[in-house]
Short mmCIF file of C-alpha atoms and ligand atoms in Angstrom, two decimals:
data_model
loop_
_atom_site.label_atom_id
_atom_site.label_comp_id
_atom_site.label_asym_id
_atom_site.label_seq_id
_atom_site.Cartn_x
_atom_site.Cartn_y
_atom_site.Cartn_z
CA MET A 1 20.08 -35.08 -33.07
CA ASP A 2 18.46 -38.40 -32.17
CA LYS A 3 18.51 -40.69 -29.19
CA SER A 4 19.75 -43.50 -31.27
CA SER A 5 23.00 -41.57 -31.72
CA LEU A 6 23.75 -41.43 -27.96
CA VAL A 7 26.27 -43.84 -26.38
CA TYR A 8 26.60 -44.19 -22.67
CA PRO A 9 30.02 -45.09 -21.34
CA MET A 10 29.90 -47.30 -18.20
CA PHE A 11 32.31 -48.95 -15.78
CA VAL A 12 32.01 -52.58 -14.84
CA LYS A 13 33.97 -53.90 -11.93
CA ALA A 14 35.04 -57.41 -10.94
CA GLY A 15 33.28 -58.69 -7.85
CA GLU A 16 29.70 -59.03 -6.70
CA ASN A 17 27.06 -56.68 -5.30
CA ILE A 18 28.99 -53.55 -6.19
CA GLU A 19 27.37 -50.28 -7.07
CA GLU A 20 29.79 -47.63 -5.90
CA GLU A 21 29.65 -43.97 -6.76
CA ILE A 22 32.76 -42.49 -8.37
CA PRO A 23 33.92 -39.68 -6.10
CA THR A 24 35.04 -37.38 -8.92
CA MET A 25 32.06 -38.18 -11.10
CA PRO A 26 28.99 -37.88 -8.75
CA GLY A 27 25.93 -39.65 -10.24
CA GLN A 28 28.22 -42.19 -12.08
CA PHE A 29 28.87 -45.68 -10.59
CA ARG A 30 31.03 -48.67 -10.91
CA TYR A 31 28.81 -51.83 -11.19
CA SER A 32 29.59 -55.44 -10.68
CA VAL A 33 28.16 -57.61 -13.45
CA ASP A 34 25.27 -58.83 -11.23
CA ARG A 35 24.12 -55.30 -10.49
CA MET A 36 24.54 -53.96 -14.06
CA PRO A 37 21.20 -55.11 -15.53
CA LYS A 38 19.23 -52.55 -13.54
CA LEU A 39 21.20 -49.72 -15.22
CA LEU A 40 20.84 -51.34 -18.67
CA TYR A 41 17.01 -51.43 -18.28
CA GLU A 42 16.99 -47.77 -17.17
CA LEU A 43 19.04 -46.84 -20.24
CA MET A 44 16.69 -48.78 -22.58
CA ASP A 45 13.67 -47.16 -20.90
CA ALA A 46 15.23 -43.75 -21.52
CA GLY A 47 15.81 -44.67 -25.16
CA VAL A 48 19.58 -44.95 -24.90
CA THR A 49 20.33 -48.21 -26.73
CA SER A 50 24.08 -48.16 -26.97
CA VAL A 51 26.70 -48.56 -24.23
CA MET A 52 30.50 -48.57 -24.17
CA LEU A 53 32.01 -50.87 -21.56
CA PHE A 54 35.14 -50.12 -19.51
CA GLY A 55 36.48 -52.80 -17.22
CA ILE A 56 37.97 -52.61 -13.77
CA PRO A 57 39.66 -55.94 -13.14
CA ASP A 58 40.41 -57.49 -9.74
CA HIS A 59 44.15 -57.81 -10.67
CA LYS A 60 46.63 -56.09 -12.90
CA ASP A 61 49.89 -57.32 -14.36
CA GLU A 62 52.75 -56.08 -16.58
CA VAL A 63 51.09 -57.37 -19.78
CA GLY A 64 47.51 -56.54 -18.93
CA SER A 65 46.29 -60.13 -19.25
CA GLY A 66 42.90 -59.31 -17.79
CA ALA A 67 42.12 -57.35 -20.90
CA TYR A 68 42.07 -60.32 -23.25
CA ALA A 69 41.02 -63.17 -20.84
CA CYS A 70 37.92 -64.91 -22.01
CA ASP A 71 36.60 -64.58 -18.48
CA GLY A 72 37.82 -60.99 -18.10
CA ILE A 73 35.53 -58.39 -16.61
CA VAL A 74 34.44 -56.81 -19.87
CA GLN A 75 33.95 -60.13 -21.58
CA THR A 76 31.80 -61.36 -18.67
CA ALA A 77 29.84 -58.12 -18.68
CA LEU A 78 29.30 -58.41 -22.44
CA GLU A 79 27.97 -61.91 -22.14
CA LYS A 80 25.60 -60.82 -19.39
CA ALA A 81 24.45 -57.70 -21.14
CA LYS A 82 23.65 -59.44 -24.46
CA LYS A 83 21.82 -62.18 -22.55
CA GLU A 84 19.71 -59.79 -20.42
CA VAL A 85 19.11 -57.10 -23.09
CA PRO A 86 19.74 -58.48 -26.47
CA GLU A 87 18.61 -55.31 -28.20
CA LEU A 88 21.27 -53.27 -26.41
CA TYR A 89 24.18 -52.27 -28.73
CA CYS A 90 27.37 -53.09 -26.88
CA ILE A 91 30.74 -51.54 -27.64
CA GLY A 92 33.98 -52.82 -26.16
CA ASP A 93 36.74 -50.40 -25.24
CA VAL A 94 39.94 -51.91 -26.52
CA CYS A 95 42.87 -50.64 -24.42
CA MET A 96 45.30 -51.92 -21.80
CA CYS A 97 45.69 -49.15 -19.22
CA GLU A 98 43.01 -50.45 -16.83
CA TYR A 99 44.70 -53.89 -16.84
CA THR A 100 48.40 -53.13 -16.66
CA SER A 101 50.20 -52.70 -13.32
CA HIS A 102 52.05 -49.66 -14.76
CA GLY A 103 48.86 -48.02 -16.10
CA HIS A 104 50.15 -47.54 -19.64
CA CYS A 105 48.04 -48.30 -22.64
CA GLY A 106 50.42 -50.90 -24.02
CA ILE A 107 53.28 -53.33 -23.36
CA LEU A 108 56.42 -51.76 -21.95
CA LYS A 109 59.94 -52.13 -23.23
CA ASP A 110 62.22 -50.59 -20.63
CA THR A 111 60.40 -47.42 -19.86
CA TYR A 112 58.43 -46.76 -23.01
CA VAL A 113 55.44 -48.34 -24.60
CA ASP A 114 56.42 -50.62 -27.47
CA ASN A 115 53.98 -49.96 -30.24
CA ASP A 116 54.43 -53.08 -32.26
CA LEU A 117 54.51 -55.51 -29.34
CA THR A 118 51.24 -53.97 -28.24
CA LEU A 119 49.42 -54.52 -31.51
CA GLU A 120 49.15 -58.28 -31.07
CA LYS A 121 47.58 -57.79 -27.64
CA LEU A 122 45.07 -55.27 -28.90
CA ALA A 123 44.02 -57.75 -31.63
CA GLN A 124 43.55 -60.37 -28.88
CA ILE A 125 41.40 -58.00 -26.78
CA ALA A 126 39.20 -57.14 -29.73
CA VAL A 127 38.67 -60.76 -30.71
CA SER A 128 37.86 -61.82 -27.16
CA GLN A 129 35.33 -59.01 -26.76
CA VAL A 130 33.56 -59.91 -30.03
CA GLN A 131 33.53 -63.60 -29.03
CA ALA A 132 31.84 -62.52 -25.74
CA GLY A 133 29.15 -60.57 -27.70
CA ALA A 134 30.48 -57.07 -28.47
CA ASP A 135 28.63 -55.56 -31.42
CA MET A 136 31.53 -53.19 -32.11
CA VAL A 137 34.99 -52.61 -30.79
CA ALA A 138 36.53 -49.18 -30.08
CA PRO A 139 40.30 -49.06 -29.69
CA SER A 140 41.39 -46.15 -27.47
CA ASP A 141 45.09 -47.10 -27.21
CA MET A 142 46.43 -44.79 -29.92
CA MET A 143 49.06 -47.25 -31.13
CA ASP A 144 50.08 -46.84 -34.83
CA GLY A 145 48.75 -49.59 -37.05
CA HIS A 146 46.17 -50.74 -34.44
CA ILE A 147 43.14 -50.69 -36.78
CA ARG A 148 44.83 -52.84 -39.37
CA ALA A 149 46.01 -55.38 -36.70
CA ILE A 150 42.48 -55.51 -35.21
CA ARG A 151 40.69 -55.77 -38.57
CA GLU A 152 42.90 -58.60 -39.72
CA ALA A 153 42.45 -60.48 -36.56
CA LEU A 154 38.65 -60.08 -36.56
CA ASP A 155 38.44 -61.07 -40.22
CA GLN A 156 40.56 -64.13 -39.57
CA LYS A 157 38.14 -65.27 -36.91
CA GLY A 158 35.24 -64.75 -39.26
CA PHE A 159 33.96 -61.53 -37.68
CA ILE A 160 33.98 -59.71 -41.02
CA THR A 161 30.86 -57.65 -40.27
CA THR A 162 31.93 -56.28 -36.88
CA PRO A 163 32.70 -52.55 -37.19
CA ILE A 164 35.59 -50.69 -35.60
CA MET A 165 35.20 -47.27 -34.14
CA SER A 166 38.61 -45.78 -33.81
CA TYR A 167 39.58 -43.19 -31.19
CA ALA A 168 41.81 -41.89 -33.98
CA VAL A 169 41.89 -38.30 -32.75
CA LYS A 170 42.70 -38.62 -29.08
CA TYR A 171 44.64 -35.92 -27.31
CA ALA A 172 46.83 -36.24 -24.24
CA SER A 173 44.29 -34.42 -22.01
CA ALA A 174 43.75 -33.39 -18.45
CA PHE A 175 40.05 -33.89 -19.13
CA TYR A 176 40.57 -37.67 -18.53
CA GLY A 177 41.45 -37.11 -14.86
CA PRO A 178 38.16 -38.34 -13.27
CA PHE A 179 38.07 -41.39 -15.57
CA ARG A 180 41.50 -42.38 -14.35
CA ASP A 181 40.22 -42.13 -10.82
CA ALA A 182 37.21 -44.19 -11.75
CA ALA A 183 39.18 -46.90 -13.46
CA GLY A 184 42.35 -46.71 -11.48
CA SER A 185 44.24 -46.30 -14.71
CA ALA A 186 46.56 -43.39 -14.25
CA PRO A 187 50.08 -44.19 -15.45
CA SER A 188 52.41 -44.95 -12.50
CA PHE A 189 55.26 -43.06 -14.19
CA GLY A 190 55.64 -40.69 -17.17
CA ASP A 191 52.62 -39.68 -19.24
CA ARG A 192 50.80 -40.78 -22.42
CA LYS A 193 52.37 -38.18 -24.67
CA SER A 194 54.30 -40.73 -26.75
CA TYR A 195 51.03 -42.17 -28.07
CA GLN A 196 48.34 -39.59 -27.39
CA MET A 197 48.48 -36.30 -29.34
CA ASP A 198 49.75 -32.89 -28.37
CA TYR A 199 46.76 -30.57 -28.16
CA HIS A 200 48.53 -27.75 -30.01
CA ASN A 201 48.66 -29.92 -33.10
CA ARG A 202 45.74 -29.74 -35.51
CA ARG A 203 47.26 -31.28 -38.61
CA GLU A 204 48.21 -34.47 -36.92
CA ALA A 205 44.55 -35.09 -36.19
CA MET A 206 43.87 -35.35 -39.92
CA LYS A 207 46.84 -37.59 -40.37
CA GLU A 208 45.66 -40.00 -37.66
CA ALA A 209 42.07 -40.03 -39.00
CA LEU A 210 43.13 -40.70 -42.60
CA LEU A 211 45.58 -43.49 -41.53
CA ASP A 212 42.96 -45.19 -39.49
CA ILE A 213 40.36 -45.00 -42.24
CA GLN A 214 42.88 -46.46 -44.65
CA GLU A 215 43.46 -49.26 -42.18
CA GLY A 216 39.76 -50.08 -42.02
CA ALA A 217 38.19 -47.81 -39.34
CA ASP A 218 34.42 -47.54 -39.84
CA ILE A 219 33.84 -44.58 -37.54
CA ILE A 220 36.36 -41.90 -36.36
CA MET A 221 36.14 -40.55 -32.92
CA VAL A 222 37.39 -37.18 -31.64
CA LYS A 223 38.18 -37.06 -27.91
CA PRO A 224 37.64 -35.04 -25.72
CA ALA A 225 34.65 -33.33 -27.37
CA MET A 226 34.13 -29.86 -25.99
CA SER A 227 37.56 -28.30 -26.58
CA TYR A 228 38.07 -30.20 -29.87
CA LEU A 229 34.93 -29.57 -31.92
CA ASP A 230 36.88 -27.81 -34.58
CA LEU A 231 38.38 -31.23 -35.48
CA VAL A 232 35.10 -32.93 -35.69
CA ARG A 233 34.03 -30.47 -38.36
CA GLU A 234 37.30 -30.64 -40.17
CA ILE A 235 37.49 -34.37 -40.39
CA LYS A 236 33.82 -34.74 -41.15
CA ASP A 237 34.26 -32.41 -44.15
CA ALA A 238 37.34 -34.21 -45.35
CA THR A 239 36.16 -37.80 -45.03
CA GLN A 240 33.12 -40.07 -45.72
CA VAL A 241 32.93 -41.98 -42.47
CA PRO A 242 30.57 -41.30 -39.56
CA MET A 243 32.06 -39.14 -36.84
CA ALA A 244 31.82 -39.73 -33.07
CA ALA A 245 32.64 -37.21 -30.28
CA TYR A 246 33.30 -38.30 -26.71
CA SER A 247 32.37 -35.83 -24.01
CA VAL A 248 34.78 -37.19 -21.43
CA SER A 249 34.86 -37.47 -17.72
CA GLY A 250 36.41 -34.08 -17.07
CA GLU A 251 33.64 -32.42 -19.02
CA TYR A 252 31.06 -34.26 -16.98
CA ALA A 253 32.86 -33.48 -13.63
CA MET A 254 33.02 -29.78 -14.43
CA VAL A 255 29.34 -29.49 -15.27
CA LYS A 256 28.39 -31.52 -12.21
CA ALA A 257 30.59 -29.51 -9.89
CA GLY A 258 29.41 -26.16 -11.28
CA ALA A 259 25.79 -27.32 -10.91
CA LYS A 260 26.33 -28.52 -7.38
CA LEU A 261 27.70 -25.17 -6.36
CA GLY A 262 24.73 -23.46 -8.06
CA TYR A 263 27.02 -21.57 -10.46
CA ILE A 264 25.45 -22.94 -13.67
CA ASP A 265 22.19 -24.40 -14.90
CA GLU A 266 23.15 -28.13 -15.50
CA ALA A 267 20.31 -28.93 -17.88
CA ALA A 268 20.78 -25.86 -20.04
CA ILE A 269 24.59 -26.36 -20.17
CA LEU A 270 24.53 -30.01 -21.13
CA CYS A 271 21.89 -29.40 -23.84
CA GLU A 272 24.09 -26.63 -25.27
CA MET A 273 27.22 -28.87 -25.09
CA ALA A 274 25.41 -31.65 -26.97
CA ALA A 275 23.98 -29.40 -29.56
CA GLY A 276 27.45 -27.92 -30.10
CA ALA A 277 28.81 -31.35 -30.77
CA TYR A 278 26.15 -32.23 -33.28
CA ARG A 279 26.43 -28.81 -34.96
CA ALA A 280 30.15 -29.48 -35.35
CA GLY A 281 29.14 -32.53 -37.30
CA THR A 282 29.18 -35.46 -34.92
CA ASP A 283 26.92 -38.42 -35.81
CA ILE A 284 27.43 -40.23 -32.53
CA TYR A 285 27.70 -38.53 -29.19
CA MET A 286 29.28 -40.40 -26.26
CA THR A 287 28.32 -38.90 -22.93
CA TYR A 288 27.85 -39.79 -19.30
CA TYR A 289 24.84 -37.56 -19.59
CA ALA A 290 23.17 -39.77 -22.25
CA LYS A 291 20.11 -40.57 -20.10
CA GLU A 292 19.46 -36.90 -19.33
CA ILE A 293 20.00 -35.72 -22.89
CA ALA A 294 17.58 -38.47 -24.13
CA HIS A 295 15.01 -37.03 -21.71
CA TYR A 296 15.60 -33.53 -22.96
CA MET A 297 15.14 -34.67 -26.50
CA ASP A 298 11.86 -36.36 -25.49
CA GLU A 299 10.73 -33.05 -23.95
CA GLY A 300 11.61 -31.28 -27.18
CA ARG A 301 14.13 -29.09 -25.32
CA ILE A 302 16.77 -30.08 -27.85
CA GLY A 303 16.68 -32.12 -31.05
C1 PBG B 1 41.80 -45.54 -22.04
C2 PBG B 1 40.75 -44.46 -22.03
C3 PBG B 1 40.75 -43.35 -21.36
C4 PBG B 1 39.48 -42.71 -21.58
C5 PBG B 1 38.82 -43.62 -22.39
N1 PBG B 1 39.62 -44.68 -22.68
C6 PBG B 1 41.74 -42.67 -20.44
C7 PBG B 1 43.09 -42.33 -20.86
O1 PBG B 1 43.43 -42.34 -22.09
O2 PBG B 1 43.88 -42.04 -20.00
C8 PBG B 1 39.00 -41.43 -20.99
C9 PBG B 1 37.54 -41.26 -21.00
C10 PBG B 1 37.05 -40.19 -20.11
O3 PBG B 1 37.81 -39.38 -19.55
O4 PBG B 1 35.81 -40.13 -19.89
N2 PBG B 1 42.92 -45.28 -22.81
#
């Protein structure tokens, strides 16, 4: 366990002078680009040197055009972050749900998400983020063939050294609830079960991971973390790529709520959750508690 393996997920919002607390994630905020640097310096001071950026645009449309606009919210935030804190490692979340008026992660055809139509858009998002300064892209859309589409597009633009971290093993999970409040990205109809996985299914996780590796994924992520650590271990043992585990918004919210009520010891619980993820084999731990965990690592409480 090392601070360099922590990634902090953060929300950037279109507008100015915004620093608003997310009601279902107390202690987490949405920042406008002008207010973001303060947080970035705090992270660097704590020894957390990697962030993952999620965007909250000022308008949404059917085709999620804000996701791949060169002046989109994530692109603008990436430019600012790399200018202010060049040593910060910036990861762009590649998905459409925060940008589409219907809240789905891809382009709709009638009432379902059209996998292949979406691939072209995902490739555009990835390219626009890397052009804006992203060091790595992380597709969370769960479309089939997405890694190949993104890899080809990045290579074509000359970004041959930019890695891809695939959310290959992403389950349709109630643990994303607070994130959807934070990002305003809940689907307006239906659910995500045609692209995210059924949590009863273990073997499909391996299929997804192997396909994405074949297509060129450099890192495989399992998400959520806490209830899915069996898959971190299984995929780690079966493959040669680094593993990432994402302790998602619902995990954060539960710990915060329990701590607020005085039912649990927040510090002890989050150290135990982190250690569990690393013990399962994760190499990269994405968590809203990154700053706190870094601090406990410094204190020698975990490590
Ligand atoms: C976008 C995306 C989601 C999360 C990360 N990327 C939400 C979803 O799939 O509905 C969730 C992260 C979290 O809960 O912290 N597809």
